[in-house]
Tab-separated table of C-alpha atoms in Angstrom:
chain	number	residue	atom	x	y	z
A	1128	MET	CA	-21.165	-20.362	-2.659
A	1129	THR	CA	-18.131	-22.654	-0.547
A	1130	MET	CA	-18.948	-25.798	-2.986
A	1131	LEU	CA	-16.079	-25.023	-5.163
A	1132	ASP	CA	-12.593	-25.620	-4.096
A	1133	ILE	CA	-10.846	-22.143	-3.342
A	1134	GLN	CA	-7.571	-22.285	-5.192
A	1135	ARG	CA	-5.814	-18.554	-4.611
A	1136	ARG	CA	-6.670	-16.504	-1.659
A	1137	SER	CA	-5.841	-12.640	-1.319
A	1138	ALA	CA	-3.271	-11.940	1.053
A	1139	THR	CA	-1.952	-15.786	1.812
A	1140	THR	CA	1.639	-16.627	1.601
A	1141	THR	CA	1.153	-20.374	1.941
A	1142	GLU	CA	-0.206	-22.566	-0.460
A	1143	ALA	CA	-3.566	-22.934	-1.659
A	1144	PRO	CA	-5.542	-26.420	-1.475
A	1145	GLN	CA	-4.666	-27.519	-4.982
A	1146	VAL	CA	-5.033	-31.513	-4.722
A	1147	ARG	CA	-8.255	-31.844	-7.161
A	1148	HIS	CA	-8.803	-30.578	-10.417
A	1149	LEU	CA	-11.924	-29.403	-11.825
A	1150	PRO	CA	-12.017	-28.117	-15.232
A	1151	LYS	CA	-11.659	-24.832	-15.568
A	1152	ILE	CA	-14.833	-22.811	-17.055
A	1153	ALA	CA	-15.220	-19.996	-19.277
A	1154	LYS	CA	-17.574	-17.601	-20.240
A	1155	LEU	CA	-17.834	-16.575	-24.043
A	1156	ILE	CA	-19.361	-13.500	-25.608
A	1157	ASP	CA	-19.756	-13.027	-28.930
A	1158	VAL	CA	-19.231	-9.841	-30.006
A	1159	SER	CA	-20.524	-10.206	-33.520
A	1160	THR	CA	-24.498	-11.868	-32.640
A	1161	CYS	CA	-24.830	-9.242	-29.623
A	1162	ILE	CA	-27.485	-7.304	-30.891
A	1163	GLY	CA	-27.475	-4.842	-27.451
A	1164	CYS	CA	-30.906	-5.776	-25.828
A	1165	LYS	CA	-29.237	-5.427	-22.157
A	1166	ALA	CA	-31.244	-8.275	-20.783
A	1167	CYS	CA	-28.094	-9.905	-19.982
A	1168	GLN	CA	-28.087	-6.634	-17.618
A	1169	VAL	CA	-31.451	-7.170	-16.080
A	1170	ALA	CA	-30.651	-11.676	-16.113
A	1171	CYS	CA	-27.686	-10.216	-14.015
A	1172	MET	CA	-29.691	-7.584	-11.609
A	1173	GLU	CA	-32.069	-10.023	-11.043
A	1174	TRP	CA	-30.236	-13.260	-10.163
A	1175	ASN	CA	-27.955	-11.516	-7.913
A	1176	ASP	CA	-30.836	-8.950	-6.291
A	1177	LEU	CA	-29.350	-5.564	-7.637
A	1178	ARG	CA	-31.390	-2.952	-8.567
A	1179	ASP	CA	-28.554	-0.265	-9.809
A	1180	GLU	CA	-30.709	3.724	-9.295
A	1181	VAL	CA	-32.331	5.915	-12.400
A	1182	GLY	CA	-29.589	7.206	-14.197
A	1183	LYS	CA	-29.287	9.976	-16.378
A	1184	ASN	CA	-28.942	10.171	-20.320
A	1185	VAL	CA	-25.787	10.972	-21.845
A	1186	GLY	CA	-26.345	10.901	-24.410
A	1187	VAL	CA	-25.808	7.313	-25.754
A	1188	TYR	CA	-26.853	3.685	-25.195
A	1189	ASP	CA	-24.673	3.100	-22.654
A	1190	ASN	CA	-27.122	2.524	-19.876
A	1191	PRO	CA	-26.397	2.874	-16.925
A	1192	ALA	CA	-24.026	4.743	-18.052
A	1193	ASP	CA	-21.046	2.912	-16.013
A	1194	LEU	CA	-20.403	-0.264	-14.139
A	1195	SER	CA	-20.897	0.173	-10.270
A	1196	ASP	CA	-21.803	-1.695	-7.440
A	1197	GLN	CA	-25.586	-2.637	-8.467
A	1198	SER	CA	-24.231	-2.961	-11.947
A	1199	TRP	CA	-21.895	-6.232	-12.636
A	1200	THR	CA	-22.601	-6.301	-16.344
A	1201	LEU	CA	-22.956	-3.210	-18.782
A	1202	MET	CA	-23.556	-2.706	-22.196
A	1203	ARG	CA	-21.214	-0.920	-24.432
A	1204	PHE	CA	-21.634	1.616	-27.229
A	1205	SER	CA	-19.264	2.300	-29.948
A	1206	GLU	CA	-18.929	3.445	-32.950
A	1207	THR	CA	-16.672	3.185	-35.609
A	1208	GLU	CA	-15.579	3.508	-39.474
A	1209	GLN	CA	-13.622	-0.210	-40.723
A	1210	ASN	CA	-13.356	-0.251	-44.795
A	1211	GLY	CA	-15.884	2.423	-45.645
A	1212	LYS	CA	-18.803	0.446	-43.145
A	1213	LEU	CA	-19.918	1.947	-39.964
A	1214	GLU	CA	-19.898	-0.551	-37.546
A	1215	TRP	CA	-21.714	-0.826	-34.126
A	1216	LEU	CA	-20.203	-2.907	-31.415
A	1217	ILE	CA	-21.255	-3.844	-28.799
A	1218	ARG	CA	-19.438	-5.272	-25.670
A	1219	LYS	CA	-21.173	-6.502	-22.682
A	1220	ASP	CA	-17.816	-5.319	-20.391
A	1221	GLY	CA	-17.920	-6.861	-16.808
A	1222	CYS	CA	-15.238	-8.674	-15.312
A	1223	MET	CA	-12.934	-10.699	-16.886
A	1224	HIS	CA	-11.917	-13.457	-14.558
A	1225	CYS	CA	-8.865	-12.974	-15.204
A	1226	ALA	CA	-6.264	-16.648	-14.073
A	1227	ASP	CA	-3.662	-13.773	-12.918
A	1228	PRO	CA	-6.636	-11.851	-11.039
A	1229	GLY	CA	-4.460	-8.594	-10.294
A	1230	CYS	CA	-7.061	-7.665	-7.934
A	1231	LEU	CA	-6.431	-11.043	-5.777
A	1232	LYS	CA	-2.377	-9.972	-5.795
A	1233	ALA	CA	-3.696	-6.472	-4.650
A	1234	CYS	CA	-5.749	-7.660	-2.184
A	1235	PRO	CA	-3.967	-7.124	1.411
A	1236	SER	CA	-7.096	-8.442	3.603
A	1237	PRO	CA	-6.899	-12.498	3.927
A	1238	GLY	CA	-9.876	-14.346	1.837
A	1239	ALA	CA	-11.420	-10.991	0.878
A	1240	ILE	CA	-10.916	-12.391	-2.973
A	1241	ILE	CA	-10.988	-15.782	-3.936
A	1242	GLN	CA	-9.741	-17.989	-6.740
A	1243	TYR	CA	-12.061	-20.762	-7.452
A	1244	SER	CA	-10.424	-23.967	-8.685
A	1245	ASN	CA	-12.649	-23.353	-11.790
A	1246	GLY	CA	-10.944	-20.593	-12.607
A	1247	ILE	CA	-13.704	-18.212	-11.345
A	1248	VAL	CA	-12.655	-14.928	-9.628
A	1249	ASP	CA	-15.079	-14.174	-6.402
A	1250	PHE	CA	-15.401	-11.075	-4.129
A	1251	GLN	CA	-16.002	-12.407	-0.291
A	1252	GLN	CA	-17.416	-8.944	0.233
A	1253	ASP	CA	-17.949	-9.250	4.379
A	1254	GLN	CA	-14.235	-10.363	4.314
A	1255	CYS	CA	-13.682	-6.523	1.880
A	1256	ILE	CA	-12.152	-3.725	4.214
A	1257	GLY	CA	-12.898	-1.382	1.300
A	1258	CYS	CA	-9.390	-0.278	0.959
A	1259	GLY	CA	-9.752	-0.180	-3.127
A	1260	TYR	CA	-6.514	-2.307	-3.624
A	1261	CYS	CA	-8.418	-3.908	-6.033
A	1262	ILE	CA	-9.207	-1.352	-8.282
A	1263	GLN	CA	-5.745	-0.664	-8.245
A	1264	GLY	CA	-4.770	-3.941	-8.834
A	1265	CYS	CA	-7.189	-4.845	-11.929
A	1266	PRO	CA	-6.118	-4.197	-16.195
A	1267	PHE	CA	-9.421	-3.722	-16.857
A	1268	ASN	CA	-11.232	-1.270	-14.270
A	1269	ILE	CA	-13.884	-3.642	-13.219
A	1270	PRO	CA	-13.879	-3.642	-9.093
A	1271	ARG	CA	-16.736	-0.573	-7.792
A	1272	ILE	CA	-16.514	-0.110	-4.078
A	1273	SER	CA	-20.039	0.358	-2.611
A	1274	LYS	CA	-21.085	4.216	-1.513
A	1275	LYS	CA	-23.629	2.705	1.114
A	1276	ASP	CA	-21.344	-0.257	2.583
A	1277	ASN	CA	-17.773	0.300	1.301
A	1278	LYS	CA	-17.738	-3.197	-0.188
A	1279	ALA	CA	-16.225	-4.118	-3.680
A	1280	TYR	CA	-17.975	-5.457	-6.056
A	1281	LYS	CA	-18.278	-7.072	-9.750
A	1282	CYS	CA	-19.427	-10.015	-11.664
A	1283	SER	CA	-19.182	-12.977	-9.444
A	1284	LEU	CA	-19.371	-15.241	-13.121
A	1285	CYS	CA	-22.670	-16.020	-11.006
A	1286	SER	CA	-20.236	-18.662	-8.836
A	1287	ASP	CA	-23.733	-19.465	-6.738
A	1288	ARG	CA	-24.747	-20.978	-10.214
A	1289	VAL	CA	-21.867	-22.288	-11.750
A	1290	ALA	CA	-21.397	-24.443	-8.492
A	1291	VAL	CA	-24.642	-25.997	-8.532
A	1292	GLY	CA	-24.199	-27.217	-12.136
A	1293	GLN	CA	-25.845	-23.910	-13.645
A	1294	ALA	CA	-24.818	-21.716	-16.385
A	1295	PRO	CA	-24.470	-18.186	-15.439
A	1296	ALA	CA	-27.307	-15.626	-16.178
A	1297	CYS	CA	-26.584	-13.961	-18.039
A	1298	VAL	CA	-25.919	-17.135	-20.845
A	1299	LYS	CA	-29.070	-18.343	-19.308
A	1300	THR	CA	-30.418	-15.436	-20.661
A	1301	CYS	CA	-28.839	-14.058	-23.933
A	1302	PRO	CA	-31.764	-14.249	-26.860
A	1303	THR	CA	-29.429	-14.594	-29.616
A	1304	GLY	CA	-27.049	-16.988	-27.906
A	1305	ALA	CA	-24.123	-14.355	-27.857
A	1306	ILE	CA	-22.896	-15.245	-24.192
A	1307	HIS	CA	-22.033	-19.004	-24.239
A	1308	PHE	CA	-20.559	-21.025	-21.005
A	1309	GLY	CA	-19.022	-24.390	-20.798
A	1310	THR	CA	-15.004	-25.322	-20.461
A	1311	LYS	CA	-12.751	-23.020	-21.522
A	1312	GLU	CA	-11.502	-25.888	-24.186
A	1313	ASP	CA	-14.963	-26.091	-25.665
A	1314	MET	CA	-15.062	-22.131	-25.553
A	1315	GLN	CA	-12.036	-21.967	-27.372
A	1316	ASP	CA	-13.627	-24.499	-30.009
A	1317	TYR	CA	-16.756	-22.550	-30.421
A	1318	ALA	CA	-14.774	-19.483	-31.007
A	1319	GLU	CA	-12.805	-21.030	-33.401
A	1320	GLU	CA	-16.029	-22.239	-35.392
A	1321	ARG	CA	-17.140	-18.475	-35.458
A	1322	ILE	CA	-14.154	-17.343	-35.847
A	1323	THR	CA	-14.087	-19.096	-38.993
A	1324	ASP	CA	-17.581	-18.270	-40.235
A	1325	LEU	CA	-16.378	-14.460	-39.612
A	1326	LYS	CA	-13.416	-15.027	-41.555
A	1327	ALA	CA	-15.340	-16.313	-44.591
A	1328	ARG	CA	-18.007	-13.438	-44.709
A	1329	GLY	CA	-14.767	-11.046	-44.456
A	1330	TYR	CA	-13.807	-10.535	-41.377
A	1331	GLN	CA	-9.530	-10.973	-42.121
A	1332	ASN	CA	-8.734	-10.037	-38.762
A	1333	ALA	CA	-11.358	-12.322	-36.476
A	1334	GLY	CA	-9.743	-13.614	-33.074
A	1335	LEU	CA	-10.512	-14.936	-29.875
A	1336	TYR	CA	-9.732	-11.896	-26.784
A	1337	ASP	CA	-8.156	-14.794	-24.361
A	1338	PRO	CA	-5.743	-12.005	-23.084
A	1339	GLN	CA	-2.195	-13.692	-22.330
A	1340	GLY	CA	-0.766	-10.738	-20.283
A	1341	VAL	CA	-3.479	-11.807	-17.178
A	1342	GLY	CA	-2.115	-15.466	-17.819
A	1343	GLY	CA	-5.871	-15.620	-19.880
A	1344	THR	CA	-8.743	-15.295	-19.307
A	1345	HIS	CA	-12.674	-16.720	-18.211
A	1346	VAL	CA	-14.621	-14.501	-19.662
A	1347	MET	CA	-13.528	-14.319	-23.380
A	1348	TYR	CA	-15.121	-11.867	-26.533
A	1349	VAL	CA	-15.018	-13.286	-29.948
A	1350	LEU	CA	-14.132	-10.257	-31.901
A	1351	GLN	CA	-14.829	-9.303	-35.312
A	1352	HIS	CA	-11.567	-6.631	-34.949
A	1353	ALA	CA	-9.198	-8.700	-33.050
A	1354	ASP	CA	-6.367	-6.868	-34.215
A	1355	GLN	CA	-7.548	-3.693	-32.716
A	1356	PRO	CA	-9.402	-4.192	-29.823
A	1357	GLU	CA	-8.965	-0.659	-28.000
A	1358	LEU	CA	-12.477	0.016	-30.857
A	1359	TYR	CA	-14.434	-1.980	-28.698
A	1360	ALA	CA	-14.551	0.581	-25.695
A	1361	ASN	CA	-11.375	0.821	-25.150
A	1362	LEU	CA	-10.499	-2.706	-24.382
A	1363	PRO	CA	-7.211	-3.206	-23.724
A	1364	ALA	CA	-4.744	-4.757	-26.170
A	1365	ASN	CA	-2.326	-6.508	-24.166
A	1366	PRO	CA	-3.379	-5.801	-20.254
A	1367	LYS	CA	-1.088	-6.310	-17.582
A	1368	ILE	CA	-0.895	-6.165	-13.860
A	1369	ALA	CA	0.817	-2.809	-13.542
A	1370	ALA	CA	4.380	-2.795	-12.772
A	1371	THR	CA	4.123	-0.089	-9.939
A	1372	VAL	CA	1.695	-3.487	-8.985
A	1373	SER	CA	3.746	-6.060	-9.326
A	1374	LEU	CA	6.373	-4.101	-7.231
A	1375	TRP	CA	4.348	-3.268	-4.320
A	1376	LYS	CA	2.860	-6.438	-4.199
A	1377	GLY	CA	5.600	-8.013	-4.980
A	1378	ILE	CA	9.061	-8.971	-3.971
A	1379	THR	CA	9.366	-4.677	-2.233
A	1380	LYS	CA	7.102	-6.690	0.436
A	1381	PRO	CA	9.005	-9.257	1.466
A	1382	LEU	CA	12.797	-7.652	1.418
A	1383	GLY	CA	10.858	-4.588	3.529
A	1384	LEU	CA	9.886	-7.071	6.376
A	1385	ALA	CA	13.399	-8.876	6.081
A	1386	GLY	CA	15.173	-4.800	6.469
A	1387	PHE	CA	13.192	-4.365	9.370
A	1388	GLY	CA	14.446	-7.146	11.316
A	1389	LEU	CA	17.704	-7.052	10.333
A	1390	ILE	CA	18.269	-3.400	11.130
A	1391	ALA	CA	16.689	-5.309	14.867
A	1392	LEU	CA	19.022	-7.920	14.766
A	1393	GLY	CA	21.612	-5.050	14.283
A	1394	ALA	CA	20.889	-2.898	17.422
A	1395	PHE	CA	20.485	-5.899	19.162
A	1396	PHE	CA	23.748	-7.152	18.620
A	1397	HIS	CA	25.215	-4.048	18.543
A	1398	PHE	CA	24.078	-3.780	21.984
A	1399	ILE	CA	25.646	-7.837	22.730
A	1400	LYS	CA	29.129	-6.167	21.696
A	1401	ARG	CA	28.967	-2.012	22.683
A	1402	GLY	CA	26.816	-2.303	25.284
A	1403	ARG	CA	25.449	1.182	26.398
A	1404	LYS	CA	27.184	3.776	26.043
A	1405	GLU	CA	27.164	5.679	29.479
A	1406	VAL	CA	28.616	9.225	30.757
A	1407	HIS	CA	29.323	8.769	34.658
A	1408	GLU	CA	27.980	12.822	36.236
A	1409	ASP	CA	31.374	12.646	38.712
A	1410	GLU	CA	30.889	15.516	41.141
A	1411	ASP	CA	33.845	16.723	39.872
A	1412	ASP	CA	31.924	17.819	36.049
A	1413	GLN	CA	35.951	18.026	34.068
A	1414	LEU	CA	36.909	14.346	35.543
A	1415	ALA	CA	33.519	13.269	33.486
A	1416	ILE	CA	34.777	9.775	31.911
A	1417	VAL	CA	33.301	7.646	29.274
A	1418	ARG	CA	32.588	4.001	29.545
A	1419	GLN	CA	31.222	1.126	27.503
A	1420	SER	CA	31.105	-2.057	29.016
A	1421	GLY	CA	31.514	-5.330	26.475
A	1422	SER	CA	34.948	-6.207	24.590
A	1423	ASN	CA	35.704	-2.707	22.968
A	1424	GLY	CA	34.902	-0.737	26.346
A	1425	ARG	CA	36.981	1.855	27.659
A	1426	ASP	CA	36.526	1.152	31.283
A	1427	ALA	CA	38.013	3.489	33.660
B	470	MET	CA	15.646	25.758	38.933
B	471	SER	CA	17.209	22.298	38.023
B	472	GLN	CA	19.911	20.244	40.048
B	473	PRO	CA	23.032	21.611	39.545
B	474	ASN	CA	24.355	18.927	37.530
B	475	GLU	CA	21.202	18.946	35.261
B	476	ILE	CA	20.650	20.927	32.116
B	477	GLU	CA	17.811	21.872	30.539
B	478	ARG	CA	16.931	19.822	26.823
B	479	TYR	CA	13.389	20.413	26.152
B	480	THR	CA	10.765	21.836	27.563
B	481	ALA	CA	7.130	20.478	28.758
B	482	SER	CA	5.524	21.617	25.655
B	483	GLN	CA	8.575	20.109	23.446
B	484	ARG	CA	8.054	17.119	25.075
B	485	SER	CA	4.548	16.494	24.407
B	486	ASN	CA	5.092	17.454	21.209
B	487	HIS	CA	7.174	15.127	20.323
B	488	TRP	CA	5.711	12.068	22.472
B	489	MET	CA	2.355	13.410	20.776
B	490	VAL	CA	4.039	12.148	17.793
B	491	ALA	CA	6.026	8.752	18.613
B	492	ILE	CA	2.262	7.868	19.669
B	493	LEU	CA	0.760	8.660	16.556
B	494	PHE	CA	3.971	7.125	14.648
B	495	ILE	CA	3.720	3.999	16.705
B	496	LEU	CA	-0.089	3.836	15.443
B	497	ALA	CA	0.133	4.939	12.283
B	498	ALA	CA	2.761	2.484	11.922
B	499	LEU	CA	1.258	-0.795	13.453
B	500	SER	CA	-1.910	-0.194	11.454
B	501	GLY	CA	0.056	0.433	8.013
B	502	LEU	CA	2.126	-2.563	8.510
B	503	ALA	CA	-1.014	-4.454	8.751
B	504	LEU	CA	-2.040	-3.719	5.527
B	505	PHE	CA	1.707	-3.878	3.832
B	506	HIS	CA	1.953	-7.950	3.801
B	507	PRO	CA	-0.665	-10.696	4.575
B	508	ALA	CA	1.968	-11.812	8.100
B	509	LEU	CA	0.995	-8.765	9.376
B	510	PHE	CA	-2.661	-8.595	8.992
B	511	TRP	CA	-2.760	-9.441	12.289
B	512	LEU	CA	-2.088	-6.232	13.176
B	513	SER	CA	-5.110	-5.242	12.053
B	514	ASN	CA	-6.921	-6.978	15.216
B	515	LEU	CA	-4.960	-4.225	17.451
B	516	PHE	CA	-7.948	-1.907	16.102
B	517	GLY	CA	-10.716	-3.688	16.116
B	518	GLY	CA	-10.235	-5.221	12.050
B	519	GLY	CA	-9.109	-4.401	9.220
B	520	ALA	CA	-12.174	-2.554	8.160
B	521	TRP	CA	-11.127	-0.421	11.079
B	522	THR	CA	-7.594	-0.227	10.198
B	523	ARG	CA	-8.384	0.696	6.911
B	524	ILE	CA	-11.225	3.870	7.907
B	525	LEU	CA	-8.908	4.362	11.557
B	526	HIS	CA	-5.164	4.810	9.218
B	527	PRO	CA	-4.735	7.530	7.583
B	528	PHE	CA	-6.753	9.935	10.097
B	529	LEU	CA	-3.923	8.339	11.847
B	530	GLY	CA	-1.551	9.432	9.827
B	531	VAL	CA	-2.725	12.905	8.971
B	532	ALA	CA	-2.553	13.802	12.501
B	533	MET	CA	0.716	12.546	12.761
B	534	PHE	CA	1.690	14.442	10.400
B	535	LEU	CA	0.629	17.543	12.072
B	536	PHE	CA	1.868	17.074	15.275
B	537	PHE	CA	4.962	16.885	13.174
B	538	LEU	CA	4.884	20.123	11.354
B	539	ILE	CA	4.995	21.775	14.109
B	540	LEU	CA	7.871	19.418	15.575
B	541	ALA	CA	9.778	20.159	12.969
B	542	LEU	CA	9.330	23.877	13.033
B	543	ARG	CA	10.930	23.876	16.259
B	544	PHE	CA	13.574	21.766	15.339
B	545	TRP	CA	14.561	23.313	12.133
B	546	LYS	CA	17.120	25.106	12.959
B	547	HIS	CA	18.488	23.614	15.149
B	548	ASN	CA	18.902	20.636	12.381
B	549	HIS	CA	21.304	22.867	9.594
B	550	LEU	CA	24.390	20.347	8.405
B	551	THR	CA	27.549	21.362	8.615
B	552	LYS	CA	31.298	20.766	7.830
B	553	ASN	CA	31.678	18.727	10.708
B	554	ASP	CA	28.635	16.917	10.214
B	555	ARG	CA	29.540	15.683	6.351
B	556	LYS	CA	32.831	14.751	8.796
B	557	TRP	CA	31.211	13.304	11.271
B	558	LEU	CA	29.260	10.892	8.996
B	559	GLY	CA	32.793	10.057	6.941
B	560	GLN	CA	33.348	8.541	9.900
B	561	ILE	CA	30.444	6.493	10.464
B	562	GLY	CA	32.732	3.368	11.561
B	563	ASP	CA	33.649	5.546	14.355
B	564	VAL	CA	30.314	6.080	15.739
B	565	ILE	CA	29.086	3.091	15.929
B	566	ALA	CA	31.803	2.024	16.973
B	567	GLY	CA	31.433	4.404	19.889
B	568	ASN	CA	34.899	5.491	19.879
B	569	ASP	CA	33.727	9.404	20.337
B	570	ASP	CA	37.169	10.773	21.377
B	571	LYS	CA	38.089	10.535	17.028
B	572	LEU	CA	34.997	12.542	16.328
B	573	PRO	CA	34.639	15.966	15.552
B	574	PRO	CA	32.621	18.152	18.016
B	575	VAL	CA	29.230	18.418	18.227
B	576	GLY	CA	26.309	20.676	19.079
B	577	ARG	CA	22.856	20.910	19.920
B	578	TYR	CA	21.960	17.725	17.810
B	579	ASN	CA	24.731	15.391	16.041
B	580	ALA	CA	25.325	14.188	11.792
B	581	GLY	CA	23.069	11.766	12.502
B	582	GLN	CA	20.084	13.200	14.160
B	583	LYS	CA	20.256	16.045	12.179
B	584	LEU	CA	19.681	13.275	8.794
B	585	LEU	CA	17.407	12.003	10.172
B	586	PHE	CA	15.318	15.131	10.710
B	587	TRP	CA	15.683	16.023	7.207
B	588	VAL	CA	14.837	12.239	5.989
B	589	MET	CA	11.434	12.075	8.377
B	590	ILE	CA	10.604	15.927	6.708
B	591	LEU	CA	10.789	14.390	3.680
B	592	CYS	CA	9.190	10.636	4.227
B	593	MET	CA	6.468	12.650	5.848
B	594	LEU	CA	5.804	15.036	3.436
B	595	ALA	CA	5.226	11.926	0.627
B	596	LEU	CA	3.410	9.924	2.736
B	597	LEU	CA	0.668	12.859	3.177
B	598	VAL	CA	0.921	13.158	-0.087
B	599	THR	CA	0.696	9.295	-1.418
B	600	GLY	CA	-1.554	9.056	0.974
B	601	VAL	CA	-4.364	11.239	0.071
B	602	MET	CA	-3.919	10.249	-3.264
B	603	PHE	CA	-5.050	6.370	-2.126
B	604	TRP	CA	-7.327	7.329	0.326
B	605	ARG	CA	-11.207	5.775	0.063
B	606	PRO	CA	-13.134	6.352	-1.012
B	607	TRP	CA	-12.761	9.605	-0.554
B	608	PHE	CA	-10.038	11.245	-2.742
B	609	ALA	CA	-9.070	8.241	-4.643
B	610	ALA	CA	-11.031	9.018	-7.715
B	611	SER	CA	-10.050	11.659	-7.964
B	612	PHE	CA	-6.648	10.636	-9.518
B	613	SER	CA	-5.720	8.604	-12.773
B	614	ILE	CA	-5.576	5.483	-11.142
B	615	ASP	CA	-1.625	5.227	-13.268
B	616	LEU	CA	-0.882	7.949	-10.699
B	617	VAL	CA	-3.013	6.012	-7.239
B	618	ARG	CA	-0.749	3.090	-8.094
B	619	LEU	CA	2.491	5.105	-8.226
B	620	ALA	CA	1.119	6.350	-4.786
B	621	ALA	CA	0.482	3.316	-3.142
B	622	LEU	CA	3.802	2.307	-4.495
B	623	ILE	CA	5.744	5.433	-3.325
B	624	HIS	CA	3.649	5.310	0.327
B	625	ALA	CA	4.972	1.667	1.447
B	626	PHE	CA	8.514	3.209	0.057
B	627	ALA	CA	8.650	6.394	1.937
B	628	ALA	CA	7.104	4.656	4.895
B	629	TRP	CA	9.671	1.862	5.422
B	630	VAL	CA	12.344	4.323	5.595
B	631	LEU	CA	9.961	6.128	8.294
B	632	ILE	CA	9.712	2.883	10.293
B	633	ALA	CA	13.600	1.694	9.143
B	634	GLY	CA	15.188	5.620	10.236
B	635	ILE	CA	12.349	5.018	13.152
B	636	MET	CA	13.718	1.952	14.324
B	637	VAL	CA	17.606	3.695	14.243
B	638	HIS	CA	16.696	6.438	16.366
B	639	ILE	CA	14.874	4.244	18.822
B	640	TYR	CA	18.389	2.314	19.507
B	641	ALA	CA	20.627	4.887	19.134
B	642	ALA	CA	18.543	6.837	22.155
B	643	PHE	CA	18.913	3.390	23.613
B	644	TRP	CA	22.530	2.809	24.007
B	645	VAL	CA	23.151	6.147	24.788
B	646	LYS	CA	22.421	6.612	28.331
B	647	GLY	CA	20.482	9.868	29.830
B	648	THR	CA	19.355	10.719	26.030
B	649	MET	CA	15.781	8.870	27.027
B	650	ARG	CA	15.956	10.342	30.419
B	651	GLY	CA	16.224	14.287	28.134
B	652	MET	CA	12.500	13.848	26.220
B	653	LEU	CA	11.352	11.819	29.354
B	654	THR	CA	12.063	14.584	31.982
B	655	GLY	CA	13.111	17.507	29.464
B	656	LYS	CA	17.272	16.827	31.734
B	657	VAL	CA	19.894	15.706	30.508
B	658	GLY	CA	23.296	15.537	32.682
B	659	ARG	CA	25.709	18.127	32.334
B	660	ALA	CA	28.331	15.393	31.695
B	661	TRP	CA	26.503	13.481	29.089
B	662	ALA	CA	26.118	17.249	27.753
B	663	ARG	CA	29.382	18.219	27.396
B	664	HIS	CA	30.723	14.326	26.315
B	665	HIS	CA	27.713	14.209	23.454
B	666	HIS	CA	27.178	17.831	22.719
B	667	PRO	CA	30.274	19.461	23.807
B	668	GLU	CA	29.532	23.000	21.788
B	669	TRP	CA	25.868	22.892	23.016
B	670	TYR	CA	27.141	22.475	26.374
B	671	GLN	CA	29.169	25.482	25.498
B	672	GLU	CA	26.330	27.598	24.543
B	673	VAL	CA	24.054	26.738	27.352
B	674	THR	CA	26.917	27.446	29.725
B	675	GLU	CA	27.860	30.616	28.312
B	676	GLU	CA	24.228	31.436	27.860
B	677	LYS	CA	23.542	31.288	31.314
B	678	ARG	CA	26.778	33.200	32.642
B	679	SER	CA	25.776	36.471	30.339
């Protein structure tokens, strides 16, 4: 897994290595050609050696009902009526691999979350402390903490496969070719073709989902209704790291530390200037005198 | 019982209570600071690593809160702010300069101590409530994600205020000689009491006489 260069590391304030340039990669999910077969879910489980518990049918096609430590990707099914026609929208949910990852920003454990120079955001479970700050940081509600080991898990974009020049397992297995993998540039170009085609077929608002609020993502969607991403199982229209998280993890931290430093210095130099305040316990109480050493002291 | 020049300021039980809070505060603060800033993550080594720090911190915090609650209830009645206290706070420059003769007379606690008392109550309550809200794996999932985010922010802020307040508290206890002894042995000097807490001194000595 370390065959890729790391360009960002959680809870690390100094520069990460950034001399070498790897091409940015991306996974493109073409929602318009997805048939909801869940082969990607199976491939993900198989490659990553995961096996979720068999759940209960909750009356919808989503199976399992939600992402979990064992289910890193999930088809989410939504029904909507557009232009008088029923549409069944199927979105493969999972980590979006943000260029500006909220999870990495929030994580307090050095190196528990890393971003490879090709754009993949990966969790290092051996460094994970189980605090769940990544959940607070994520604008897409992706990381899940395992009940078994209290460590956070999510899609790794098959960083182990990508490191050796292979496409992620879900891409490899998709029977309709709805999932593509390559350089981000190539994926954007391919998405353009798909969007042109979709527009020609009457989807006037077809477009690419590559939200800039998180610096763009390394998992992108081609959406038939890119003007309403919420239709797709509440895909956020303008995802951003929450203001509370930015404030919590931003300027307040160095300012807070500086504040402690100033108080400590202030106290120390107050002592240097004033000395300690001492009342002498003279035999005669009435004659007790206050003494202060230092420049302003009122030595008796 | 006590030396003629000494007055009892704290009972053994009150002192133990105070130091339980103090010890738990140090542990909660160090484990919290480890997660507060990457530069302080090494503090997690004191607790057996990052995961142990995450596990222990909330328990230390809750224990600190419980002992503090007892302490606060015990000292509640001594901490009502009076007119003289407001005047004292207005002359904070004289306080820092040590111009004690210019300050209004002080009772059992001065206005700074009282203010710290109320700030600590607010901080402790805020820390408890917000801390529970993002305590994993148990409680965090019961709150909406936006509330959990806000809780983490307020928790960090309240912790900052509390730690800053305690830094001042510790320095003030060191600065005013004889104060630390009061909390360690329970006894303060007669002159110390008459000078720093004249109204309290009067109360105590009158009680003894009557």
